[in-house]
Each structure stands twice: as C-alpha cells, then as structure tokens.
PDB file of C-alpha atoms in Angstrom:
ATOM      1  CA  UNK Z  11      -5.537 -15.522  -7.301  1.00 55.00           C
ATOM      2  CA  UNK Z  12      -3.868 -18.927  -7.235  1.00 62.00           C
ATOM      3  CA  UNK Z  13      -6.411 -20.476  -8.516  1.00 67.00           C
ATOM      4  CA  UNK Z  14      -7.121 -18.483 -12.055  1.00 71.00           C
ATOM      5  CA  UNK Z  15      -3.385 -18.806 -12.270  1.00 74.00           C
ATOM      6  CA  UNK Z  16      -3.711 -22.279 -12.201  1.00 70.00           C
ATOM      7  CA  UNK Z  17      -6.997 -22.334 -14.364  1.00 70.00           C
ATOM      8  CA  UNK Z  18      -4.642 -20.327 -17.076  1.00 74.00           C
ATOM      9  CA  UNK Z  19      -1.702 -22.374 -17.027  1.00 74.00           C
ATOM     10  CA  UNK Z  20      -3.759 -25.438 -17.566  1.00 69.00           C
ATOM     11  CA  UNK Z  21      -6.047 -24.027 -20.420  1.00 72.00           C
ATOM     12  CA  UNK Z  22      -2.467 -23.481 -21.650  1.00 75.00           C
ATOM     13  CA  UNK Z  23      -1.575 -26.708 -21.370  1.00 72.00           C
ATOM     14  CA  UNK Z  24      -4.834 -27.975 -22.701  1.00 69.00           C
ATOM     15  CA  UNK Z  25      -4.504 -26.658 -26.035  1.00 70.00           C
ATOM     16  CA  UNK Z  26      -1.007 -27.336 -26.145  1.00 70.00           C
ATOM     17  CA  UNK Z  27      -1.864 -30.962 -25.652  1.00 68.00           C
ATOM     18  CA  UNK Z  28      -4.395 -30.398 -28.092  1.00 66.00           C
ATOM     19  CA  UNK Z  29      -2.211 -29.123 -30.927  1.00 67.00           C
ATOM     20  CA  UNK Z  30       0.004 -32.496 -30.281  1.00 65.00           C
ATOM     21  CA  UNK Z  31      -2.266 -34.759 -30.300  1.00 62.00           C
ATOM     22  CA  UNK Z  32      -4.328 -33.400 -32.930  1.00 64.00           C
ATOM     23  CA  UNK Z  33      -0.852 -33.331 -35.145  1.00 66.00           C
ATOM     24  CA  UNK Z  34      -0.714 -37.337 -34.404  1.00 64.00           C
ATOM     25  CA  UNK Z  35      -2.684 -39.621 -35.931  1.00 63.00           C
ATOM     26  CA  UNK Z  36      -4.395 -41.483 -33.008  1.00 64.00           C
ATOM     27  CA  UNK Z  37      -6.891 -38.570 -32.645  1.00 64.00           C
ATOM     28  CA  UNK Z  38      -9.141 -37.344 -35.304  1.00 64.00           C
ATOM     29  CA  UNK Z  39     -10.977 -34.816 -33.593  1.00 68.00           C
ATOM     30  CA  UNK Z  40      -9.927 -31.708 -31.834  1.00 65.00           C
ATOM     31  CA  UNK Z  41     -12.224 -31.692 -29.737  1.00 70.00           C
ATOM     32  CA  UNK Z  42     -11.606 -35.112 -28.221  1.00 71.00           C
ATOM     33  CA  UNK Z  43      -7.884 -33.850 -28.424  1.00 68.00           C
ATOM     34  CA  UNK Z  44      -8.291 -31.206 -26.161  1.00 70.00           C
ATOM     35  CA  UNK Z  45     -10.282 -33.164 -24.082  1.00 72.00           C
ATOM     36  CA  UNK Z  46      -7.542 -35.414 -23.250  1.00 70.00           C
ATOM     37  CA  UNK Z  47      -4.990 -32.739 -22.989  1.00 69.00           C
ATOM     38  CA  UNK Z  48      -7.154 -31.350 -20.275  1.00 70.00           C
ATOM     39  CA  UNK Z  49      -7.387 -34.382 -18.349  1.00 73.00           C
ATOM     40  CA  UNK Z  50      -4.129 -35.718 -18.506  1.00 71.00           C
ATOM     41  CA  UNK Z  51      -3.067 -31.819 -17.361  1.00 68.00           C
ATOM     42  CA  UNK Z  52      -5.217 -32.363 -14.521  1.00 69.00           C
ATOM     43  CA  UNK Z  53      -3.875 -35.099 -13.256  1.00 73.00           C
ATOM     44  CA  UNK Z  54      -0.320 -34.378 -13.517  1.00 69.00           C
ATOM     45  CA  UNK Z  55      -0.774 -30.783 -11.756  1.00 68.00           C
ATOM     46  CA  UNK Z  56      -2.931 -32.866  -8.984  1.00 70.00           C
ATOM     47  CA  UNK Z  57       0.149 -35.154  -8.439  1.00 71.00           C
ATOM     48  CA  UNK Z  58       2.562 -32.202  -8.736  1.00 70.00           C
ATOM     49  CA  UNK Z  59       0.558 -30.081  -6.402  1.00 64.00           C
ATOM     50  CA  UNK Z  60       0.321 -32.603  -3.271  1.00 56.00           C
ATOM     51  CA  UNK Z  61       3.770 -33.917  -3.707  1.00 52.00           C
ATOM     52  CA  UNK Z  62       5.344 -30.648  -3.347  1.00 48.00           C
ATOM     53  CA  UNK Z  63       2.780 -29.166  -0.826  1.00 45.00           C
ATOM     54  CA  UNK Z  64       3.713 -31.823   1.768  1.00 46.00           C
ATOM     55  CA  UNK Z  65       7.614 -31.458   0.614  1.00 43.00           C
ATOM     56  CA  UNK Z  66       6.915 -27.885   2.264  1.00 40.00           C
ATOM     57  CA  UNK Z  67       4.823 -28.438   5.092  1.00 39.00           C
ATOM     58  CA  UNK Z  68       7.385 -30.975   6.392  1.00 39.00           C
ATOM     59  CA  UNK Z  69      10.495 -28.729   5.388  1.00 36.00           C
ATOM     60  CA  UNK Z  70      10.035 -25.031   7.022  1.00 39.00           C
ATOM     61  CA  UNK Z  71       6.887 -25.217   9.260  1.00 44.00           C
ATOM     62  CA  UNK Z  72       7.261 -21.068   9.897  1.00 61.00           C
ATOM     63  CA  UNK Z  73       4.524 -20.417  12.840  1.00 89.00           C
ATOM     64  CA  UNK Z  74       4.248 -17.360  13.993  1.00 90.00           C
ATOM     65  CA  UNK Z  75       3.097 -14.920  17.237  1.00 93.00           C
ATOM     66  CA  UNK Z  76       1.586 -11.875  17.665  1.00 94.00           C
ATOM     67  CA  UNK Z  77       2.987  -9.484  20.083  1.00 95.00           C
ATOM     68  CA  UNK Z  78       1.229  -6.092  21.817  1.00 96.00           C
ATOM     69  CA  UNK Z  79       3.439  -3.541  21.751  1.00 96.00           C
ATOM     70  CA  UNK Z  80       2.674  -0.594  24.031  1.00 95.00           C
ATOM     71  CA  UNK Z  81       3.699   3.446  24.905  1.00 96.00           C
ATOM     72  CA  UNK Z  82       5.169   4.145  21.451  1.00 95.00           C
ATOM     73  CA  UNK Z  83       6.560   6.994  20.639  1.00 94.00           C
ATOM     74  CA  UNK Z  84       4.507   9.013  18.347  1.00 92.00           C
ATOM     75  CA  UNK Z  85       7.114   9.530  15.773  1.00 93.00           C
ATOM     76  CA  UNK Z  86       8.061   5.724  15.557  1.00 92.00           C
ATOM     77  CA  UNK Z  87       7.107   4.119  12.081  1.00 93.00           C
ATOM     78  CA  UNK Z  88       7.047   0.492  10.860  1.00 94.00           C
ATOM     79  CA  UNK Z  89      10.266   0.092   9.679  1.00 95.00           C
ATOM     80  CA  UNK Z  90      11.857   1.663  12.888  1.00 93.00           C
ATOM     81  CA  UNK Z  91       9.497  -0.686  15.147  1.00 95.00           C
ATOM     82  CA  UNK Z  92      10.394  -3.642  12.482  1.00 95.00           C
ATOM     83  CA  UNK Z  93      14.485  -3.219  12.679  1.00 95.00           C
ATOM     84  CA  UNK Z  94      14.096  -2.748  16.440  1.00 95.00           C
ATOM     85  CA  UNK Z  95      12.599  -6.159  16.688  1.00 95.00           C
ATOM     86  CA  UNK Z  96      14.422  -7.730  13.663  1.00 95.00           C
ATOM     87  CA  UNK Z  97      17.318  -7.709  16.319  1.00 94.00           C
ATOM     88  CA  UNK Z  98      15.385 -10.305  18.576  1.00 93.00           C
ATOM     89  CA  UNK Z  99      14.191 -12.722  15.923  1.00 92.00           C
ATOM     90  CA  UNK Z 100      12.498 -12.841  12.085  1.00 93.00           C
ATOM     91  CA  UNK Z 101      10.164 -10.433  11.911  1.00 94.00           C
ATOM     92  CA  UNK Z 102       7.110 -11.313   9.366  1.00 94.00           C
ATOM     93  CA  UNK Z 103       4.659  -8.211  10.075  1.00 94.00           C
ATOM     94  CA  UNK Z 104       4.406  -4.558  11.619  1.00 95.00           C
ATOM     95  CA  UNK Z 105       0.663  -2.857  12.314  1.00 95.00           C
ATOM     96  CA  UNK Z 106       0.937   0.224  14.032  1.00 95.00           C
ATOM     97  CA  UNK Z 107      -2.419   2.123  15.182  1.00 94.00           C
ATOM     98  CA  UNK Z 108      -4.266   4.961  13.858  1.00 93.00           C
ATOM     99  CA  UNK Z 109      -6.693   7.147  14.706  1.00 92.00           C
ATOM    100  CA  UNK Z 110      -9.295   6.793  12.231  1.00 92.00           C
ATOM    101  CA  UNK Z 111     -10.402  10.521  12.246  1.00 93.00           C
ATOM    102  CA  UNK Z 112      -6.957  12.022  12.504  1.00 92.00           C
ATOM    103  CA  UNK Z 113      -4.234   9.754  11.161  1.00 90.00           C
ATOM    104  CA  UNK Z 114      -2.442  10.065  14.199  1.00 92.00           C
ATOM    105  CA  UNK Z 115      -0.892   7.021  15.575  1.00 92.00           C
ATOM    106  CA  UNK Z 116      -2.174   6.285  18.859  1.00 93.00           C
ATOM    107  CA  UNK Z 117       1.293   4.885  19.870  1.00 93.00           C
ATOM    108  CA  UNK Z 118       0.812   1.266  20.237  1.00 95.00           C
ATOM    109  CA  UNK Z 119       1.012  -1.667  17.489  1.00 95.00           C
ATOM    110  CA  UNK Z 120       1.531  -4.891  16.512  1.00 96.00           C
ATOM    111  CA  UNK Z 121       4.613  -7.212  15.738  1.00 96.00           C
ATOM    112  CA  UNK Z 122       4.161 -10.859  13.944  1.00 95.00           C
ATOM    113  CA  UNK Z 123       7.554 -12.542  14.639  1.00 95.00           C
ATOM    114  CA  UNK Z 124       8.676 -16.370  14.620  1.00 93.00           C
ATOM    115  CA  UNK Z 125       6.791 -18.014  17.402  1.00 92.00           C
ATOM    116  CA  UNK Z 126      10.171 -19.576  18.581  1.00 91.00           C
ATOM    117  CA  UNK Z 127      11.487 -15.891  18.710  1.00 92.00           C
ATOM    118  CA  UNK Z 128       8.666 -14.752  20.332  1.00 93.00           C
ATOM    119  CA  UNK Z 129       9.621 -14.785  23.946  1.00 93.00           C
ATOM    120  CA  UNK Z 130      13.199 -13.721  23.783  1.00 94.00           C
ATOM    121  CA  UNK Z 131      11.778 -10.383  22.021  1.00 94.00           C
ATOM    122  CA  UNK Z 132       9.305 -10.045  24.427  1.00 94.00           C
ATOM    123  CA  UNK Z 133      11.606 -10.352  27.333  1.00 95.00           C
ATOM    124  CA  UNK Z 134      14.058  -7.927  26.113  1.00 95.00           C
ATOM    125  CA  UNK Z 135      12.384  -5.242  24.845  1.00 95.00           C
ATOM    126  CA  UNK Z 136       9.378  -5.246  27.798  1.00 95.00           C
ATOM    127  CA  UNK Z 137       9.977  -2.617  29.925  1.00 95.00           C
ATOM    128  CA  UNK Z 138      13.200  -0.723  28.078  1.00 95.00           C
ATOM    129  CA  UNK Z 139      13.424   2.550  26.971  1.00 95.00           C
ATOM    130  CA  UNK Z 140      13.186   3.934  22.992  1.00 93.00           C
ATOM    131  CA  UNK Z 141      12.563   6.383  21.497  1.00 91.00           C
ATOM    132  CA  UNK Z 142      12.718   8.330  25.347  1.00 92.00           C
ATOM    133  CA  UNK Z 143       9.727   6.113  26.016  1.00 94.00           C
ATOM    134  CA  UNK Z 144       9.475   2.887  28.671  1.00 95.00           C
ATOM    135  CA  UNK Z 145       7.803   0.113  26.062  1.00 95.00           C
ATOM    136  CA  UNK Z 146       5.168  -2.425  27.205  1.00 95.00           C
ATOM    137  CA  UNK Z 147       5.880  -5.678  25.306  1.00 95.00           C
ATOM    138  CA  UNK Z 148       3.390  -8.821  25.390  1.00 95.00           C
ATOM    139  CA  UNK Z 149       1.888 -11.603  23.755  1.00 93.00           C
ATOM    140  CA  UNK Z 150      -1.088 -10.381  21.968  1.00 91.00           C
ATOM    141  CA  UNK Z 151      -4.852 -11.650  23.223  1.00 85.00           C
ATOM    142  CA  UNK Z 152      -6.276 -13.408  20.709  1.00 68.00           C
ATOM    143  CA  UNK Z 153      -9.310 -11.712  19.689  1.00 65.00           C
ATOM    144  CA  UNK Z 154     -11.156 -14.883  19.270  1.00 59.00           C
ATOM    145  CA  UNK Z 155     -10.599 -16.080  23.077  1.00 57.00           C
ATOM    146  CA  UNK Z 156     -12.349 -13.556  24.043  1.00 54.00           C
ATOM    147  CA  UNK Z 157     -15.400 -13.672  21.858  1.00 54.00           C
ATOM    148  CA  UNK Z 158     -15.483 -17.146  23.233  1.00 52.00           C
ATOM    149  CA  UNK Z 159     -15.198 -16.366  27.162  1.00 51.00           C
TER     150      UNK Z 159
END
C-alpha cells in the first residue's frame, strides 16, 4: 500500500516538474521534461525517506511481547481483556480464540504489550481472579521455536 502511494505522489510530482520545466526555456521537449522531473523526484524522496526512517528507528524503538492468557471467562471481550491489561503497561493488540465451527470463544487469548511492560503484567495478573475466574498469564511460545526444536 505504501508503495503505490508513493508511486502516485511521485507521478504527481513528475508532471508537476514537467509543467515547470516545460514552461522554462532550458527544455524544449516534454518528454525530456518529465523525464527530469522524475528523476530529480526520485532522488529527493530517496534522501527524504532514509533520513527520516533512521530519525525513527533511533527515536521510539517500540518492541513488543506476546503474552498467553489462559481460563477466560466466556463472556470476556477484547476491549474488557485490553483495559484490564492497559492498567499494567501499553497495550498494542488483543486476539481472543474462537471456535471455528461455533463462534464460541474457547476462553483463552492473546495480549501484544510493550516488551518492557511485559513482565510486570504478567506477574500481576498470573494467577488472580476476574471475571470469577483464576487467570493463567505467560509469555507466549513462539511458534517458530518450536517448528525448529
């Protein structure tokens, strides 16, 4: 998606480098016109793009951690799961289970939080009571360990 946006704003550019240049009198031919408004687009958005990607990998590194969250109640939602974990730390993600036949939820999920948050949430909320139910928190496996092992 980020990349036809990109293709469109720098047609966009093109031809408005195009219509400038062809307006001048250093160019005769549009075609040569657009050609250099395409190129000089190019490498301005190159020189845009990796000074400001490394601006924000150096500025807000967000990593993140899965966490298993077992004995659900049946009746808990996202948003319930997400504000009861929002209290612990930033909470990016919530992926309760289904069954696939029924729709039912099968009363476990998921939580993607802050990695830094990670352990604080799982130490307070593993093994307390909600919803009338004792909750098993943990650190996720990682589905591609085990493929591995």
């Amino acid at each position: 998606m980020k990349t036809s946006i990109s293709l469109l704003i720098t047609a966009a550019i093109a031809l408005l480098g195009a219509l400038l240049l062809k307006n001048s009198t250093l160019i005769a031919s549009t075609g040569y016109a657009f050609a250099l408004g395409a190129i000089t687009t190019g490498i301005a958005i190159s020189l845009f793009s990796t000074k400001s990607s490394g601006d924000i990998s150096e500025s807000s590194p967000s990593t993140s951690k899965t966490i298993y969250v077992g004995n659900l109640p049946y009746r808990a939602n996202e948003n319930d799961v997400k504000e009861l974990f929002s209290k612990h730390g930033e909470v990016f993600a919530v992926r309760l289970m289904k069954d696939k036949r029924t729709g039912k939820r099968r009363g476990f999920g998921f939580v993607v939080i802050a990695a830094g948050d990670a352990a604080d949430a799982i130490e307070a909320l593993n093994n307390s009571e909600y919803g009338e139910r004792t909750l098993k928190v943990r650190e996720a496996n990682d589905p591609r360990k085990s493929e591995r092992g």
